mmCIF file of C-alpha atoms and ligand atoms in Angstrom:
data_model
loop_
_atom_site.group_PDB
_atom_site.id
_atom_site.type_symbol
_atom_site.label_atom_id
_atom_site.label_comp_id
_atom_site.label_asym_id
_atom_site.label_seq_id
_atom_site.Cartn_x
_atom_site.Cartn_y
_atom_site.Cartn_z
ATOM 1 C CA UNK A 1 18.957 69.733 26.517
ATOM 2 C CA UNK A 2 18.419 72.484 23.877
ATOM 3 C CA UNK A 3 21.885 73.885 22.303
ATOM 4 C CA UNK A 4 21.409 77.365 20.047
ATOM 5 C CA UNK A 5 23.926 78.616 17.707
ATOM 6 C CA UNK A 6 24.170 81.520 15.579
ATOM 7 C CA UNK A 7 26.089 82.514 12.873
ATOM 8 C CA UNK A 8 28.016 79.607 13.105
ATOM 9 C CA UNK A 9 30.429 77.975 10.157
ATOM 10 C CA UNK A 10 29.085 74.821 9.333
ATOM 11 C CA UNK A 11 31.738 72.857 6.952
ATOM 12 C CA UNK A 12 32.604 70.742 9.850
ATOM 13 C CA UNK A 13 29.268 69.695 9.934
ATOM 14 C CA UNK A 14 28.820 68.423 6.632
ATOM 15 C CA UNK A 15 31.038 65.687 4.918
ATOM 16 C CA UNK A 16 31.665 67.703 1.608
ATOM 17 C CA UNK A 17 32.996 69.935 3.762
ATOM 18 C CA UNK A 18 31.853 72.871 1.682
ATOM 19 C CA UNK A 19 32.318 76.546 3.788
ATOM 20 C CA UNK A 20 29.173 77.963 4.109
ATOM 21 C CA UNK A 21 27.140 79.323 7.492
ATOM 22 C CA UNK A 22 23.998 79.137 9.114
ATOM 23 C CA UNK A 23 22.707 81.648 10.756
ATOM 24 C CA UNK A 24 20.488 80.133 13.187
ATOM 25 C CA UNK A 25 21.222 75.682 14.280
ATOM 26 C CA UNK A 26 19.786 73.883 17.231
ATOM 27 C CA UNK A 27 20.707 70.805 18.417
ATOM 28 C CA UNK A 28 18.061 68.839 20.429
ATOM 29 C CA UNK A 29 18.568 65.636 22.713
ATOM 30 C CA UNK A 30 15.008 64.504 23.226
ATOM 31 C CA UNK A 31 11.926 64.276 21.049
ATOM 32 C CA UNK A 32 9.994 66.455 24.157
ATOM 33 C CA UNK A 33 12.105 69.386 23.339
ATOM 34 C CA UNK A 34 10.753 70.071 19.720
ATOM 35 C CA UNK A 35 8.161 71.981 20.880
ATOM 36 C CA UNK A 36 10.272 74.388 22.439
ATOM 37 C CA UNK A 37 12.423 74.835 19.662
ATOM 38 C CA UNK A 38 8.986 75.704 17.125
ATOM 39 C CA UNK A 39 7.829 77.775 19.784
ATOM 40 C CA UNK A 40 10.857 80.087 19.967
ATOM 41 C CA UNK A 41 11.434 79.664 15.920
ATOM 42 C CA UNK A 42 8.358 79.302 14.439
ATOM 43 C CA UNK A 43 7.268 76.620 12.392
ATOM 44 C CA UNK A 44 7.613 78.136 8.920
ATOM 45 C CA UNK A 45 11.139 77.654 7.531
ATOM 46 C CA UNK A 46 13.729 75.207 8.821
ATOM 47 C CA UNK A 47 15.545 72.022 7.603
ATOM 48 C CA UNK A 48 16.513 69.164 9.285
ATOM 49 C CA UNK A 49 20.690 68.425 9.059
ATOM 50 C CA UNK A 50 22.144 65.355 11.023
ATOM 51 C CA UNK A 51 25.104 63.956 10.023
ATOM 52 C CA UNK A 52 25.562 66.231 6.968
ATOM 53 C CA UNK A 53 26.607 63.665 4.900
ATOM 54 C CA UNK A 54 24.026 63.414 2.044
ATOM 55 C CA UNK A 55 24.070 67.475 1.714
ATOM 56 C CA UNK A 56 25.216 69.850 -0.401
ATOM 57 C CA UNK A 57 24.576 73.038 0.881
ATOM 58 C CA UNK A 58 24.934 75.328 -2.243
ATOM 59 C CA UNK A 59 24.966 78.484 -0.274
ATOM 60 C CA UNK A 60 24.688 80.378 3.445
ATOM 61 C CA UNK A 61 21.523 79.177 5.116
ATOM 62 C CA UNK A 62 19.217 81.976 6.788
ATOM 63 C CA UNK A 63 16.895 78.663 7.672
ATOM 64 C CA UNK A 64 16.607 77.083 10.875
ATOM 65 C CA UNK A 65 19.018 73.991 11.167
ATOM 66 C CA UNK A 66 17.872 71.316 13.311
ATOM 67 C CA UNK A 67 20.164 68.573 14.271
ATOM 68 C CA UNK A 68 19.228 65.260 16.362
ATOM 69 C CA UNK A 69 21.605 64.504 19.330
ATOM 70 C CA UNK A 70 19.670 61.823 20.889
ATOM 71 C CA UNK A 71 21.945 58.674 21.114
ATOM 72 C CA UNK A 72 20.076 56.167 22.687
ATOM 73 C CA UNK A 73 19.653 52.230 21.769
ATOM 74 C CA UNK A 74 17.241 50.229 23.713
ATOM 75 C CA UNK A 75 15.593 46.707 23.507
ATOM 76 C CA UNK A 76 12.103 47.350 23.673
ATOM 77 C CA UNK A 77 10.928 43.529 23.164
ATOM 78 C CA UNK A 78 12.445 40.135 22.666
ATOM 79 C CA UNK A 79 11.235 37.082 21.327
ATOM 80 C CA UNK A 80 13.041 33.520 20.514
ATOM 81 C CA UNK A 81 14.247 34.552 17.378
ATOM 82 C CA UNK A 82 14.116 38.562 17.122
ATOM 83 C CA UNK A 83 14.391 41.472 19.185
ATOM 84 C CA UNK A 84 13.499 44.787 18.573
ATOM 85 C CA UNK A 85 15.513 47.996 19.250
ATOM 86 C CA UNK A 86 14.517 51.785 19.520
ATOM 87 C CA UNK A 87 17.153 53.266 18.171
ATOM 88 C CA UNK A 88 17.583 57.786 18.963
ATOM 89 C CA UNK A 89 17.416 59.653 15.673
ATOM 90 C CA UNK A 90 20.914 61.247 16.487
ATOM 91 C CA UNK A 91 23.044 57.714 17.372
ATOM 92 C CA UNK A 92 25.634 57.132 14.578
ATOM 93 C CA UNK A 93 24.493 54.273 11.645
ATOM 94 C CA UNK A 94 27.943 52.515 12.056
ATOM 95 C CA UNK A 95 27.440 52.926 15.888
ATOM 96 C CA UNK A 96 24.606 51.310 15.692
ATOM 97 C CA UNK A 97 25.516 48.013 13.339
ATOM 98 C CA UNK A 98 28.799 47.532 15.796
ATOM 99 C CA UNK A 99 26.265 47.437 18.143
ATOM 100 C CA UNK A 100 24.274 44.770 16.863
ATOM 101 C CA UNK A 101 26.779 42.811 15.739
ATOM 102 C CA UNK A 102 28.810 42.809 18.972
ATOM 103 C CA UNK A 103 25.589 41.569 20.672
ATOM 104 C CA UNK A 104 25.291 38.405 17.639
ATOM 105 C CA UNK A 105 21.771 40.110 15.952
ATOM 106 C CA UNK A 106 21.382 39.834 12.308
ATOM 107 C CA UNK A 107 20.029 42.182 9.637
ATOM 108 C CA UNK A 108 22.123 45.117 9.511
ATOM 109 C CA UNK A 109 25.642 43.703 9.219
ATOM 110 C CA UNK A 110 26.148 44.604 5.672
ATOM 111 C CA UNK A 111 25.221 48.266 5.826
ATOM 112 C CA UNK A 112 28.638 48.741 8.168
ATOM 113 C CA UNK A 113 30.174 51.629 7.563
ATOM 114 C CA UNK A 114 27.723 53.661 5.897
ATOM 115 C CA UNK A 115 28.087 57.368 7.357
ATOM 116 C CA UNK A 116 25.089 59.003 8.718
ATOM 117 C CA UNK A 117 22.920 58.992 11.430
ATOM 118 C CA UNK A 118 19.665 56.737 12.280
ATOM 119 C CA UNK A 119 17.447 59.230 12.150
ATOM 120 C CA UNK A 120 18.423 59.969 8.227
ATOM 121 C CA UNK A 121 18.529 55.955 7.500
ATOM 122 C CA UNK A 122 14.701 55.815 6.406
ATOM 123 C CA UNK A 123 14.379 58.748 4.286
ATOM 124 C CA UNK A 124 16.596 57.377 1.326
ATOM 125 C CA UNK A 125 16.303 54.038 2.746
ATOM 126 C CA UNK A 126 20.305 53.881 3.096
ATOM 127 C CA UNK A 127 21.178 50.390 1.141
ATOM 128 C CA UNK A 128 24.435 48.516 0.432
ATOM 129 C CA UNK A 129 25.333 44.847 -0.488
ATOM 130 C CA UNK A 130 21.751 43.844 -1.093
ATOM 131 C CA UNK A 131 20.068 44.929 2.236
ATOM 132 C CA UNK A 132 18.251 47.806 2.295
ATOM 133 C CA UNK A 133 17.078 49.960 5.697
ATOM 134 C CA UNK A 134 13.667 48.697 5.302
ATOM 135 C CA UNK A 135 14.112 45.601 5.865
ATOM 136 C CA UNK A 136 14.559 45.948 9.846
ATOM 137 C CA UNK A 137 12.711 49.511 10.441
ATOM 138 C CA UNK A 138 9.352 48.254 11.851
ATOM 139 C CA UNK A 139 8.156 52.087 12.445
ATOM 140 C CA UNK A 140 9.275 55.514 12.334
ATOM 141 C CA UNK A 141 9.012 58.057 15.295
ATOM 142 C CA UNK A 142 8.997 61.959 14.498
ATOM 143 C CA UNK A 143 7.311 65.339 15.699
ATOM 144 C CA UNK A 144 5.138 66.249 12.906
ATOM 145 C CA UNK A 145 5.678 70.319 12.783
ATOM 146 C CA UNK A 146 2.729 71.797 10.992
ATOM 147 C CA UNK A 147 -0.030 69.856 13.764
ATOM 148 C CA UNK A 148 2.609 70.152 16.966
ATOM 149 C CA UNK A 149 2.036 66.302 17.495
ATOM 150 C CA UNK A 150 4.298 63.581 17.997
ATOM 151 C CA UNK A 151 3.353 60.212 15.092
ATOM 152 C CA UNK A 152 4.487 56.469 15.378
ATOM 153 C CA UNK A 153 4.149 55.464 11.575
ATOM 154 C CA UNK A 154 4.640 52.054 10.524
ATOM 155 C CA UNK A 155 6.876 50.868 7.802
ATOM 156 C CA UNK A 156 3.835 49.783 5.655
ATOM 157 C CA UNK A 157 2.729 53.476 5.236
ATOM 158 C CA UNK A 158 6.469 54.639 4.904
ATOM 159 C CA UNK A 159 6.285 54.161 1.200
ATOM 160 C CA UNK A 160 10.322 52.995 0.926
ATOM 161 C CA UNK A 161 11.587 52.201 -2.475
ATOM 162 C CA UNK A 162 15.109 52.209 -3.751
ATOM 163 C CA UNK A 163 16.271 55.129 -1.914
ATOM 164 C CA UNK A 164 13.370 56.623 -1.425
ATOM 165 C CA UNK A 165 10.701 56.767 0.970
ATOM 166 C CA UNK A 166 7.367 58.775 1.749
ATOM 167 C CA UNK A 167 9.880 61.173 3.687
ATOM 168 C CA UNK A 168 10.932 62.605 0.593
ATOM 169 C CA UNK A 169 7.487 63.321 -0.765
ATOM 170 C CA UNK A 170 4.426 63.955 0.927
ATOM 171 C CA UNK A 171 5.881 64.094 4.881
ATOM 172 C CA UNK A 172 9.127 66.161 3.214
ATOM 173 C CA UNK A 173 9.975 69.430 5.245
ATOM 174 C CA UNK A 174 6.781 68.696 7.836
ATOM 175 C CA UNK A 175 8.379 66.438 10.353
ATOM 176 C CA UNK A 176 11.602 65.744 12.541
ATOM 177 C CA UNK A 177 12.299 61.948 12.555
ATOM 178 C CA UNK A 178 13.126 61.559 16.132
ATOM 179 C CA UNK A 179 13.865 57.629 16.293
ATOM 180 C CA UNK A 180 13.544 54.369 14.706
ATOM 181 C CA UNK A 181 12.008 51.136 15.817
ATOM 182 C CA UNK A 182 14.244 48.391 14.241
ATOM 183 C CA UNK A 183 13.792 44.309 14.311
ATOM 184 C CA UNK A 184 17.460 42.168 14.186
ATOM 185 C CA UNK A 185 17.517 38.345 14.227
ATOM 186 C CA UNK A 186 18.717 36.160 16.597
ATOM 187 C CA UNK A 187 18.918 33.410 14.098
ATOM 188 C CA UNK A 188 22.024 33.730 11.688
ATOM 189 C CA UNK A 189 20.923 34.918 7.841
ATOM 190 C CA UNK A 190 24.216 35.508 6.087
ATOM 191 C CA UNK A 191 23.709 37.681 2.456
ATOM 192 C CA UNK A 192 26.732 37.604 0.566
ATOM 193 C CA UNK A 193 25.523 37.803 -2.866
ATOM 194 C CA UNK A 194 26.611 41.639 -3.686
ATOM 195 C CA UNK A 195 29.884 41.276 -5.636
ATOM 196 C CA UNK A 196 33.025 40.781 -3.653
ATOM 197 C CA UNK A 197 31.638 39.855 -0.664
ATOM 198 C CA UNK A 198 31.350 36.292 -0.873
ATOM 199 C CA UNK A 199 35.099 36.404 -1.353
ATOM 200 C CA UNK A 200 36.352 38.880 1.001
ATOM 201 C CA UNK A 201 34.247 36.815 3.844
ATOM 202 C CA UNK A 202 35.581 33.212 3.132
ATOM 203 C CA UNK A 203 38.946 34.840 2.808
ATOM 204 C CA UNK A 204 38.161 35.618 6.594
ATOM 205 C CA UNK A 205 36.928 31.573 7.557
ATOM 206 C CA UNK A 206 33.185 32.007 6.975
ATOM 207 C CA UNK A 207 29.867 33.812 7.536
ATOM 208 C CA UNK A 208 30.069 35.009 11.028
ATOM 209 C CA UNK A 209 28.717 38.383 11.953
ATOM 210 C CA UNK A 210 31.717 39.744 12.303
ATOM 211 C CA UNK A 211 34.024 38.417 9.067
ATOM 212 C CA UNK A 212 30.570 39.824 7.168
ATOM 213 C CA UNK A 213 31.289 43.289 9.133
ATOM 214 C CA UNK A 214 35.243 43.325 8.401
ATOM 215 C CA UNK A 215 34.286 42.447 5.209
ATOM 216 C CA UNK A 216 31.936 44.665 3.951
ATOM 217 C CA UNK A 217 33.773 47.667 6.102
ATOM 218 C CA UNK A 218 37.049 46.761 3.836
ATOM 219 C CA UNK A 219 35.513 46.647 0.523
ATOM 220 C CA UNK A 220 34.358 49.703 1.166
ATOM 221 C CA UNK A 221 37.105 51.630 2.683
ATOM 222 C CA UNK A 222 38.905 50.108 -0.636
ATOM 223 C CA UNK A 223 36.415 52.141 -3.003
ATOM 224 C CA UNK A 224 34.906 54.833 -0.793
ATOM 225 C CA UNK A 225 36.972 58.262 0.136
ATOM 226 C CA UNK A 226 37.310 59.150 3.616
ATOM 227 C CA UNK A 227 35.301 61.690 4.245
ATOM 228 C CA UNK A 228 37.537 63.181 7.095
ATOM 229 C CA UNK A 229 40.556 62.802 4.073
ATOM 230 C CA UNK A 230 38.517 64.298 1.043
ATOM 231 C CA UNK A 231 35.360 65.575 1.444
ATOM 232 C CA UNK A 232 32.735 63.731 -0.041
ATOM 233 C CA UNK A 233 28.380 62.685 0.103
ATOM 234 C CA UNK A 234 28.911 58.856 -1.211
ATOM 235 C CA UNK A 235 27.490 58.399 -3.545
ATOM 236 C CA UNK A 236 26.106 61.562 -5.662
ATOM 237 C CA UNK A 237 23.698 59.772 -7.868
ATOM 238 C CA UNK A 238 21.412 57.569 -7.836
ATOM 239 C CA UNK A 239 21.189 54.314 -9.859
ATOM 240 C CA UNK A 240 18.698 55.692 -12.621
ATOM 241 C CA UNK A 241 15.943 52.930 -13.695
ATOM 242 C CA UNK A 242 15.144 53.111 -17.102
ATOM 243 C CA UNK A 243 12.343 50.799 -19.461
ATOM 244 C CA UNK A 244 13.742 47.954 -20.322
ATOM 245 C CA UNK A 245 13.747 48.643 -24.125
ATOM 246 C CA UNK A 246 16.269 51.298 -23.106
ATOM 247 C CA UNK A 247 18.676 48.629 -21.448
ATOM 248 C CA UNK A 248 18.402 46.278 -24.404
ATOM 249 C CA UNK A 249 19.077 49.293 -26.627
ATOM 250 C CA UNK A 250 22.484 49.859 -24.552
ATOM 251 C CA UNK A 251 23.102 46.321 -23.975
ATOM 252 C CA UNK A 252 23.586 45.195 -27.948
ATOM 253 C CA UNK A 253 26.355 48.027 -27.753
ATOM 254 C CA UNK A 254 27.771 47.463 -24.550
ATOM 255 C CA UNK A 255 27.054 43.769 -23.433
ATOM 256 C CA UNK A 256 29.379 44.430 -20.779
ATOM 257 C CA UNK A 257 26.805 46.701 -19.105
ATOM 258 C CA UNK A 258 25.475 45.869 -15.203
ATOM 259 C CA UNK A 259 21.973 46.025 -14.772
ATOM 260 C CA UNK A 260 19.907 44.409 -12.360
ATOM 261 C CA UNK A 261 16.102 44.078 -12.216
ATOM 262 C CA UNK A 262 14.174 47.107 -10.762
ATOM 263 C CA UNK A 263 11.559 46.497 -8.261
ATOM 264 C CA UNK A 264 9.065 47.894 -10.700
ATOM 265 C CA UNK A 265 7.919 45.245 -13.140
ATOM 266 C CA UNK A 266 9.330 45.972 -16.562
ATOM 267 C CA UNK A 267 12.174 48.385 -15.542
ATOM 268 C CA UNK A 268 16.186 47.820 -15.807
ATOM 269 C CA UNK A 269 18.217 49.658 -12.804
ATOM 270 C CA UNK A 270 21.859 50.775 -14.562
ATOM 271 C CA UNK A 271 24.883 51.241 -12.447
ATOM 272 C CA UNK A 272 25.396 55.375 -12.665
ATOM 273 C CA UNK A 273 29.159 54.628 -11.211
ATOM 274 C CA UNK A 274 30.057 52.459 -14.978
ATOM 275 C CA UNK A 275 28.105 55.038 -17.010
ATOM 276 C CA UNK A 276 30.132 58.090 -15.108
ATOM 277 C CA UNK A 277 33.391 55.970 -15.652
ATOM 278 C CA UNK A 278 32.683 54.590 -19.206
ATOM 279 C CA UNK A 279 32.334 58.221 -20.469
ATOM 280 C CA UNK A 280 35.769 59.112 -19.656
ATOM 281 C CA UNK A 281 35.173 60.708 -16.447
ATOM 282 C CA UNK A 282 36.344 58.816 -13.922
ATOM 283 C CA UNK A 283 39.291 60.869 -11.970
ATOM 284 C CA UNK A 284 38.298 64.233 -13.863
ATOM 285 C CA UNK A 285 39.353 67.142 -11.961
ATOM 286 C CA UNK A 286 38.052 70.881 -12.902
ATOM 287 C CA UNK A 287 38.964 73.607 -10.151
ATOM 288 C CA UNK A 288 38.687 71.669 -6.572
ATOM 289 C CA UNK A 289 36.183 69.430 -7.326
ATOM 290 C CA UNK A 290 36.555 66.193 -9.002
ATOM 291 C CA UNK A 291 35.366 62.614 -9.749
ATOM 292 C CA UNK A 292 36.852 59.910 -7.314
ATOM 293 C CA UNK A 293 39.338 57.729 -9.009
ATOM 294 C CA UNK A 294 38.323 54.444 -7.398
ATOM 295 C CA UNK A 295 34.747 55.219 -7.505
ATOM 296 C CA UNK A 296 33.177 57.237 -10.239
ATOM 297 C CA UNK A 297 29.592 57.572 -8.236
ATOM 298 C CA UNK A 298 31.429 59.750 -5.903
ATOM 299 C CA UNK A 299 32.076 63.247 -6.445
ATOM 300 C CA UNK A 300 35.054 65.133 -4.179
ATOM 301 C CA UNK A 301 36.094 68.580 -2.962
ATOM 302 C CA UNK A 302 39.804 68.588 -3.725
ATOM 303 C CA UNK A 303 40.091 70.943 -1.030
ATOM 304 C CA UNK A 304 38.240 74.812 -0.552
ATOM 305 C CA UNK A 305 35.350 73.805 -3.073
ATOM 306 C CA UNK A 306 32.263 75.743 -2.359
ATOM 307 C CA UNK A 307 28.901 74.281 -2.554
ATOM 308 C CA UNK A 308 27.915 76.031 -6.210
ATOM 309 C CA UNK A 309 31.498 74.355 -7.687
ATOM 310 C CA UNK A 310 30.553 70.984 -6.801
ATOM 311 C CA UNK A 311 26.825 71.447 -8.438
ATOM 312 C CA UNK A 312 28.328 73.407 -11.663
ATOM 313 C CA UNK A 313 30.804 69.970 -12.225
ATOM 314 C CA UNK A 314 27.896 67.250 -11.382
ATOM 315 C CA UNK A 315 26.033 69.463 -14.291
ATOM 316 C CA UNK A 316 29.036 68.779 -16.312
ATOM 317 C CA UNK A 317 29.085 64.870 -15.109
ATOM 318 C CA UNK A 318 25.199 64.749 -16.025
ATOM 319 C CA UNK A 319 25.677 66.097 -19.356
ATOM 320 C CA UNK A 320 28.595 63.876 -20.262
ATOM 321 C CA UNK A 321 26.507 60.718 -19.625
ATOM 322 C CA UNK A 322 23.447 62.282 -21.421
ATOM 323 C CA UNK A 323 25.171 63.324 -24.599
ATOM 324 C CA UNK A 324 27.112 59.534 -24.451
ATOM 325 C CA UNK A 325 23.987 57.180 -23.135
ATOM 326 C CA UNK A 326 20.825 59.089 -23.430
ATOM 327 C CA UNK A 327 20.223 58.345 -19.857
ATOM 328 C CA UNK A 328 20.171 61.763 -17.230
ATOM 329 C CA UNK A 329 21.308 60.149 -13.787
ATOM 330 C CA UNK A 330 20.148 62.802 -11.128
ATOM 331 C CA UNK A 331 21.386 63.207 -7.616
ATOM 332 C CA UNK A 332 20.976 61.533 -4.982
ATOM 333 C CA UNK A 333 22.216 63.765 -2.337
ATOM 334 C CA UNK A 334 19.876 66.692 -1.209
ATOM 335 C CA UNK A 335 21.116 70.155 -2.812
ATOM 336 C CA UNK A 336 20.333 73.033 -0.862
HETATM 337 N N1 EPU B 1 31.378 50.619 -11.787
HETATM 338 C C1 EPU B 1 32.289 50.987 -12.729
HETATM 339 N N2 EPU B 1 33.066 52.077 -12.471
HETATM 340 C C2 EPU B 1 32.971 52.789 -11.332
HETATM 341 C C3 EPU B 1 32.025 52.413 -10.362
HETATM 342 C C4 EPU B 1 31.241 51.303 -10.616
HETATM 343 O O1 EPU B 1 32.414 50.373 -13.785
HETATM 344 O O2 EPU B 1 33.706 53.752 -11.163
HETATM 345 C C5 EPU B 1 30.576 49.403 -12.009
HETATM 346 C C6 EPU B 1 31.006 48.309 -11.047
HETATM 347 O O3 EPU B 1 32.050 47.557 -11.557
HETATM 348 C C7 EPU B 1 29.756 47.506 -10.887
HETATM 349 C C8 EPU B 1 28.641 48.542 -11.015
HETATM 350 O O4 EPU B 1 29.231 49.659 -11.691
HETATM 351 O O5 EPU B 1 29.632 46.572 -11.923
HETATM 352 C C9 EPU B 1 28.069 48.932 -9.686
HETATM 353 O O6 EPU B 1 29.079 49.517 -8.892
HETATM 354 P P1 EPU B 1 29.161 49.396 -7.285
HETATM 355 O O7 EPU B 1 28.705 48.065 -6.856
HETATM 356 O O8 EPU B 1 30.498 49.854 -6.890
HETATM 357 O O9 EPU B 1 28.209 50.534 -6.831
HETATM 358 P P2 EPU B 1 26.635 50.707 -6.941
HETATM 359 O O10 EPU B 1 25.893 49.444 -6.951
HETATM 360 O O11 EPU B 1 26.320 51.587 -8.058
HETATM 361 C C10 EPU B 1 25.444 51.073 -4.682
HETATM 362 C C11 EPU B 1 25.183 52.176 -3.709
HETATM 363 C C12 EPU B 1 26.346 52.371 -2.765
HETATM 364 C C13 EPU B 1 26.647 51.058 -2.085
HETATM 365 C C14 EPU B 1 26.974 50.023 -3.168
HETATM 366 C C15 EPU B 1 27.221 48.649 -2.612
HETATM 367 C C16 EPU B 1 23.729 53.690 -4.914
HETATM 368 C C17 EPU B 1 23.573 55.025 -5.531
HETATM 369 N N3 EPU B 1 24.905 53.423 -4.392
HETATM 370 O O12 EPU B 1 26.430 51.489 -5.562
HETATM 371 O O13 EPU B 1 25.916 53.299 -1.789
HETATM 372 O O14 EPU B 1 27.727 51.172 -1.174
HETATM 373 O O15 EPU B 1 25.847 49.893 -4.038
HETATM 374 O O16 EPU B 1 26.022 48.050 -2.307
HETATM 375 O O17 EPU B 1 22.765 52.910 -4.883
HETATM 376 C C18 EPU B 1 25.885 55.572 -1.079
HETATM 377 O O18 EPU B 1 24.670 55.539 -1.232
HETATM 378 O O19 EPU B 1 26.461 56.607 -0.651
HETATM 379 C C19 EPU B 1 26.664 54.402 -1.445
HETATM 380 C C20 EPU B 1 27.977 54.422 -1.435
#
């Protein structure tokens, strides 16, 4: 079923919970329906929002808004040791790992919790506690807009990197993910290495499925803001990679600096969150809009912030680091 909207106030529909409205949203429950929705819209300007929760929507949208709805999860094959899921662009992430985990499949037990839907997991490759997205997605359904066609693409030619993926560049605003094909393991592969975790799941009597889900779902209620309590997009930046002269640079100053290898040979990742909170601004507050005071990657609407507020202070957080590191962290959540 097709479900049209106008004019319609959409702060309930994303977690900053910024007031703004759209003047035109649809909300589709099958892939066969796109067509119908071009057809009566036209194919020219429109922008994909699911769950809202790695948006900032900066002002009222005279765009299209196209949200998933389709919520289904089914085993397309099995063998001894895997099976593999289609999974409806509009289920719910979390939905999705409770799933697996009630039915004892490996592979996406510590990206619990995460907000979002499926269909938004591949474009930044949604990560956490050492597993990234792309390491189950097998392929990526969507309705590619400009030819009126429906694609299957394979991870191979998904081009995912540390929160990125091909979805941001070349195939950006030209197709509506619709689904994802995902691969869990029967056989148990426990990955604890990510900071507390190792901790928090013998503190629960070993590596099951679940005491990895608890886990992971408490460590991060501990540093994460609610979103339903204090608006919020997770994190707001990304990790910024930087040459690795530039590490050693910061290191001999600050040897208490995490960094972790890059995938890209020669390169240093940096944690944004310590460079936010070593320069002073972890729990600053200007206006309604402030820096979260567990967590410094996250930025927060205090409560009434407008989208343009929360992009005038990250400006402010972004020049802070600059003028204390060098290094310009950029966002990671899509500004619109
Ligand atoms: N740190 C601070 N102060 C802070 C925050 C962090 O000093 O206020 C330090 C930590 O002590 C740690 C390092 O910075 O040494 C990294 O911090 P943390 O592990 O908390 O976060 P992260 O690795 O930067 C990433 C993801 C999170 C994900 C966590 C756990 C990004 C941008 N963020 O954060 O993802 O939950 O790892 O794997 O990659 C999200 O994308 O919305 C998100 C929350």
């Amino acid at each position: 079923m097709i479900r049209y909207y106008e004019n319609i106030d959409i702060s309930e529909r994303n977690s900053f919970h910024v007031q703004q409205t759209a003047k035109r949203l649809v909300e589709f429950d099958r892939a066969e329906e796109l067509p119908e929705v071009f057809a009566k819209y036209g194919t020219e300007d429109w922008y994909v929002i699911s769950g809202g929760n790695n948006i900032l929507f900066t002002k009222d949208i005279d765009s299209l808004l196209i949200t998933p709805c389709d919520n289904r999860i089914e085993i397309i094959s099995e063998s001894d040791t895997t099976v593999r899921i289609k999974v409806g662009a509009g289920v719910e992430w979390d939905d999705l790992v409770a799933w697996s985990v009630e039915r004892n499949l490996w592979g996406i037990e510590n990206l619990s919790l995460i907000p979002g839907k499926a269909g938004a997991a591949p474009v930044q490759n949604i990560g956490a506690y050492g597993v990234e997205a792309k390491d189950t997605i097998r392929s990526v359904e969507m309705y590619f807009v400009e030819g009126g066609n429906f694609v299957t693409l394979a991870a191979e030619h998904c081009a995912f990197g540390y929160r990125e993926s091909v979805f941001k560049h070349s195939l950006k605003g030209r197709v509506v993910i619709t689904a994802i094909e995902i691969e869990l393991s029967k056989v148990a592969n426990p990955r604890l290495g990510y900071g507390d975790v190792i901790r928090e799941v013998e503190a629960r009597g070993g590596a099951t499925l679940a005491n990895i889900r608890d886990a992971i779902c408490s460590i991060r209620r501990s540093k994460l803001p609610d979103t339903a309590v204090l608006g919020n997009a997770g994190s707001f930046f990304k990790n910024p990679i930087v040459e690795q002269e530039v590490a050693e640079r910061l290191l001999a100053e600050y040897p208490d600096m995490p960094h972790y290898p890059a995938a890209e040979e020669g390169k240093v990742k940096l944690a944004a969150g310590w460079l936010i909170d070593k320069s002073g601004m972890k729990g600053y507050k200007e206006g309604n809009v402030g820096v979260h005071e567990r967590q410094a990657l996250v930025l927060v609407n205090l409560g009434g912030a407008t989208g343009g507020e929360v992009i005038a202070f990250a400006h402010k957080v972004v020049a802070t680091v600059k003028e204390k590191f060098g290094i310009e962290i950029s966002p990671e959540v899509n500004v619109l």
